[in-house]
Amino acid sequence: MVRTTESWVSSFGTVSALTGVGAASRVWVPGPLSATMNLFATVHATWSGAALVTGTADATHAHLTPALLHRHLDDLAGVTVVVAGDRLPPALHDRAVAAGVRLHHYYGAAELSFVAWGSHAADLRPFPDVTVSVRSGVVWVRSPFVCTRYDGPPGPLRRDDDGFCTVGDRGVLEDGRLTVLGRADAVTTGGETVAVADVEPVLRAAATGEVVVVGVPHEVLGSALAAVLTVPSDLEPVRAAARSALQGAHRPRRWFHVPELPLTAAGKVDRVTLVSLLSGGDGRARRMP
């Protein structure tokens, strides 16, 4: 992606005002700089005069994915944490706040930069200077922070004649709040295509831990929809939510427990590795009845 310096720098002052990052801050960014959320956080900290630190012990601020927040929750009391890279469920937000964490959450994309900001995934409002429109379930953005173009193969970024852009993320805009449903990652099961983004929010709303939906091989259906839980006691309430709110192929046919979700180098859930765990026999994933 090609972007102007101004498309990032113009948001620095707003981010500092929202998070309190300044010259006295100590910022922990554990993810790789190949992920734009971490690159932005590092450049912003340097611009602010803040020190970059290597762990939670010295940090006043941190930039984490939801999975890394969950993993380090016991060590973050008193730290201001900015969560991005995936949706922050309200339940995880509440647990973090109870543990003494000060939380911010934003939705964005590498091509779009900041789109919406709030405390968790159900409390996102358009970022200052950004106009958000949802058309046929797809999130469009008009913003000074958007990249200029791709340098190389084309990607998902599209533009219209009115200056709005999209990367294809699905969402709902209601009463000024943006609910992001994710991109149309899908599982084809029994000849029917099921968008993961239509299933995961329903299940996550009933869970205390994390829930991820993937497709696992099935000898008859081709793939079966599987729900993976990190908290075993979530099985009954999550299964009840599936029964009451989901129909047909959208209901998971397989249920698994893993104590910890595998992550990519960028700190996001590694769905490919997760499917391998579910199919393996090393005991790291347990089939639930």
PDB file of N, CA, C and O in Angstrom, residues 3 14 22 29 74-75 84 90 102 113 121 130 138 140 148 152 154 160 172 182 204 214 235 248 262-263 271 285:
ATOM      1  N   ARG A   3       0.871   5.248   0.851  1.00  0.00           N
ATOM      2  CA  ARG A   3       0.127   6.312   1.526  1.00  0.00           C
ATOM      3  C   ARG A   3       1.029   7.514   1.712  1.00  0.00           C
ATOM      4  O   ARG A   3       2.255   7.378   1.754  1.00  0.00           O
ATOM      5  N   THR A  14      -5.058  13.420  17.428  1.00  0.00           N
ATOM      6  CA  THR A  14      -6.304  12.855  17.933  1.00  0.00           C
ATOM      7  C   THR A  14      -6.037  11.601  18.753  1.00  0.00           C
ATOM      8  O   THR A  14      -6.620  11.410  19.832  1.00  0.00           O
ATOM      9  N   GLY A  22       2.058  10.530  25.633  1.00  0.00           N
ATOM     10  CA  GLY A  22       2.874  11.732  25.535  1.00  0.00           C
ATOM     11  C   GLY A  22       4.319  11.428  25.856  1.00  0.00           C
ATOM     12  O   GLY A  22       4.718  10.259  25.941  1.00  0.00           O
ATOM     13  N   VAL A  29       4.583  -2.425  22.488  1.00  0.00           N
ATOM     14  CA  VAL A  29       3.980  -2.880  21.230  1.00  0.00           C
ATOM     15  C   VAL A  29       4.604  -4.236  20.907  1.00  0.00           C
ATOM     16  O   VAL A  29       5.628  -4.315  20.222  1.00  0.00           O
ATOM     17  N   ASP A  74      -3.677 -10.609  33.238  1.00  0.00           N
ATOM     18  CA  ASP A  74      -3.288 -10.538  34.650  1.00  0.00           C
ATOM     19  C   ASP A  74      -2.120  -9.589  34.906  1.00  0.00           C
ATOM     20  O   ASP A  74      -1.840  -9.265  36.066  1.00  0.00           O
ATOM     21  N   ASP A  75      -1.461  -9.132  33.845  1.00  0.00           N
ATOM     22  CA  ASP A  75      -0.272  -8.290  34.013  1.00  0.00           C
ATOM     23  C   ASP A  75      -0.498  -6.840  33.603  1.00  0.00           C
ATOM     24  O   ASP A  75       0.467  -6.074  33.517  1.00  0.00           O
ATOM     25  N   ALA A  84      -6.878  -3.538  18.874  1.00  0.00           N
ATOM     26  CA  ALA A  84      -7.261  -3.491  17.462  1.00  0.00           C
ATOM     27  C   ALA A  84      -6.855  -4.804  16.817  1.00  0.00           C
ATOM     28  O   ALA A  84      -6.346  -5.708  17.473  1.00  0.00           O
ATOM     29  N   PRO A  90     -17.546  -7.346  24.226  1.00  0.00           N
ATOM     30  CA  PRO A  90     -17.874  -6.653  25.479  1.00  0.00           C
ATOM     31  C   PRO A  90     -17.506  -7.456  26.719  1.00  0.00           C
ATOM     32  O   PRO A  90     -17.076  -6.882  27.719  1.00  0.00           O
ATOM     33  N   ARG A 102      -7.309   0.122  31.568  1.00  0.00           N
ATOM     34  CA  ARG A 102      -8.026   1.216  30.910  1.00  0.00           C
ATOM     35  C   ARG A 102      -8.015   0.928  29.411  1.00  0.00           C
ATOM     36  O   ARG A 102      -6.939   0.850  28.802  1.00  0.00           O
ATOM     37  N   SER A 113      -6.837   2.979   7.512  1.00  0.00           N
ATOM     38  CA  SER A 113      -6.422   3.498   8.804  1.00  0.00           C
ATOM     39  C   SER A 113      -7.636   3.517   9.741  1.00  0.00           C
ATOM     40  O   SER A 113      -8.466   2.613   9.697  1.00  0.00           O
ATOM     41  N   ALA A 121     -16.381  -3.617  20.926  1.00  0.00           N
ATOM     42  CA  ALA A 121     -16.945  -3.803  19.588  1.00  0.00           C
ATOM     43  C   ALA A 121     -18.389  -3.335  19.464  1.00  0.00           C
ATOM     44  O   ALA A 121     -18.851  -3.046  18.356  1.00  0.00           O
ATOM     45  N   VAL A 130     -13.870  11.278  10.032  1.00  0.00           N
ATOM     46  CA  VAL A 130     -14.219  10.145   9.170  1.00  0.00           C
ATOM     47  C   VAL A 130     -15.734  10.067   9.025  1.00  0.00           C
ATOM     48  O   VAL A 130     -16.470  10.162  10.009  1.00  0.00           O
ATOM     49  N   VAL A 138     -22.307  -3.346   3.557  1.00  0.00           N
ATOM     50  CA  VAL A 138     -20.861  -3.165   3.417  1.00  0.00           C
ATOM     51  C   VAL A 138     -20.467  -1.786   3.925  1.00  0.00           C
ATOM     52  O   VAL A 138     -21.133  -0.789   3.631  1.00  0.00           O
ATOM     53  N   TRP A 140     -18.513   1.583   4.031  1.00  0.00           N
ATOM     54  CA  TRP A 140     -17.794   2.516   3.165  1.00  0.00           C
ATOM     55  C   TRP A 140     -17.340   3.703   4.012  1.00  0.00           C
ATOM     56  O   TRP A 140     -18.027   4.103   4.956  1.00  0.00           O
ATOM     57  N   THR A 148      -3.254   5.767  -0.660  1.00  0.00           N
ATOM     58  CA  THR A 148      -3.386   6.288  -2.019  1.00  0.00           C
ATOM     59  C   THR A 148      -3.712   5.194  -3.023  1.00  0.00           C
ATOM     60  O   THR A 148      -4.604   5.320  -3.855  1.00  0.00           O
ATOM     61  N   GLY A 152       1.662  -2.846  -6.716  1.00  0.00           N
ATOM     62  CA  GLY A 152       1.750  -4.277  -6.957  1.00  0.00           C
ATOM     63  C   GLY A 152       0.379  -4.834  -7.278  1.00  0.00           C
ATOM     64  O   GLY A 152      -0.481  -4.118  -7.808  1.00  0.00           O
ATOM     65  N   PRO A 154      -3.485  -5.947  -7.243  1.00  0.00           N
ATOM     66  CA  PRO A 154      -4.628  -5.258  -6.636  1.00  0.00           C
ATOM     67  C   PRO A 154      -5.098  -5.966  -5.375  1.00  0.00           C
ATOM     68  O   PRO A 154      -4.899  -7.169  -5.205  1.00  0.00           O
ATOM     69  N   ASP A 160     -15.493   4.941  -4.853  1.00  0.00           N
ATOM     70  CA  ASP A 160     -16.590   5.389  -5.703  1.00  0.00           C
ATOM     71  C   ASP A 160     -16.349   6.839  -6.123  1.00  0.00           C
ATOM     72  O   ASP A 160     -15.348   7.463  -5.750  1.00  0.00           O
ATOM     73  N   VAL A 172     -23.068  -2.875  10.371  1.00  0.00           N
ATOM     74  CA  VAL A 172     -24.362  -2.231  10.593  1.00  0.00           C
ATOM     75  C   VAL A 172     -24.108  -0.892  11.264  1.00  0.00           C
ATOM     76  O   VAL A 172     -23.339  -0.817  12.233  1.00  0.00           O
ATOM     77  N   GLY A 182     -17.111  -8.103  10.030  1.00  0.00           N
ATOM     78  CA  GLY A 182     -15.965  -8.761   9.410  1.00  0.00           C
ATOM     79  C   GLY A 182     -16.171  -8.981   7.929  1.00  0.00           C
ATOM     80  O   GLY A 182     -17.203  -8.645   7.365  1.00  0.00           O
ATOM     81  N   ARG A 204     -20.589 -15.376  20.186  1.00  0.00           N
ATOM     82  CA  ARG A 204     -19.739 -14.621  21.116  1.00  0.00           C
ATOM     83  C   ARG A 204     -20.559 -13.848  22.139  1.00  0.00           C
ATOM     84  O   ARG A 204     -20.113 -13.634  23.269  1.00  0.00           O
ATOM     85  N   VAL A 214     -14.994 -22.126  12.380  1.00  0.00           N
ATOM     86  CA  VAL A 214     -14.209 -22.566  11.224  1.00  0.00           C
ATOM     87  C   VAL A 214     -14.924 -23.737  10.569  1.00  0.00           C
ATOM     88  O   VAL A 214     -15.897 -24.286  11.103  1.00  0.00           O
ATOM     89  N   LEU A 235     -20.215 -23.860  26.768  1.00  0.00           N
ATOM     90  CA  LEU A 235     -20.859 -24.719  25.773  1.00  0.00           C
ATOM     91  C   LEU A 235     -22.379 -24.593  25.793  1.00  0.00           C
ATOM     92  O   LEU A 235     -23.000 -24.362  24.747  1.00  0.00           O
ATOM     93  N   GLY A 248     -30.584 -23.859  10.329  1.00  0.00           N
ATOM     94  CA  GLY A 248     -30.010 -24.742   9.337  1.00  0.00           C
ATOM     95  C   GLY A 248     -28.503 -24.813   9.361  1.00  0.00           C
ATOM     96  O   GLY A 248     -27.875 -25.082  10.391  1.00  0.00           O
ATOM     97  N   PRO A 262      -4.454 -20.616  18.759  1.00  0.00           N
ATOM     98  CA  PRO A 262      -3.181 -20.314  18.088  1.00  0.00           C
ATOM     99  C   PRO A 262      -3.253 -18.948  17.423  1.00  0.00           C
ATOM    100  O   PRO A 262      -4.309 -18.551  16.906  1.00  0.00           O
ATOM    101  N   LEU A 263      -2.132 -18.238  17.439  1.00  0.00           N
ATOM    102  CA  LEU A 263      -2.086 -16.885  16.896  1.00  0.00           C
ATOM    103  C   LEU A 263      -1.073 -16.797  15.767  1.00  0.00           C
ATOM    104  O   LEU A 263      -0.066 -17.505  15.754  1.00  0.00           O
ATOM    105  N   ARG A 271      -6.429 -19.238  11.914  1.00  0.00           N
ATOM    106  CA  ARG A 271      -7.515 -20.177  11.622  1.00  0.00           C
ATOM    107  C   ARG A 271      -7.008 -21.435  10.921  1.00  0.00           C
ATOM    108  O   ARG A 271      -7.566 -22.517  11.110  1.00  0.00           O
ATOM    109  N   ALA A 285      -6.756 -30.070  21.290  1.00  0.00           N
ATOM    110  CA  ALA A 285      -8.159 -29.726  21.061  1.00  0.00           C
ATOM    111  C   ALA A 285      -9.019 -30.898  21.505  1.00  0.00           C
ATOM    112  O   ALA A 285      -8.713 -32.058  21.243  1.00  0.00           O
TER     113      ALA A 285
END
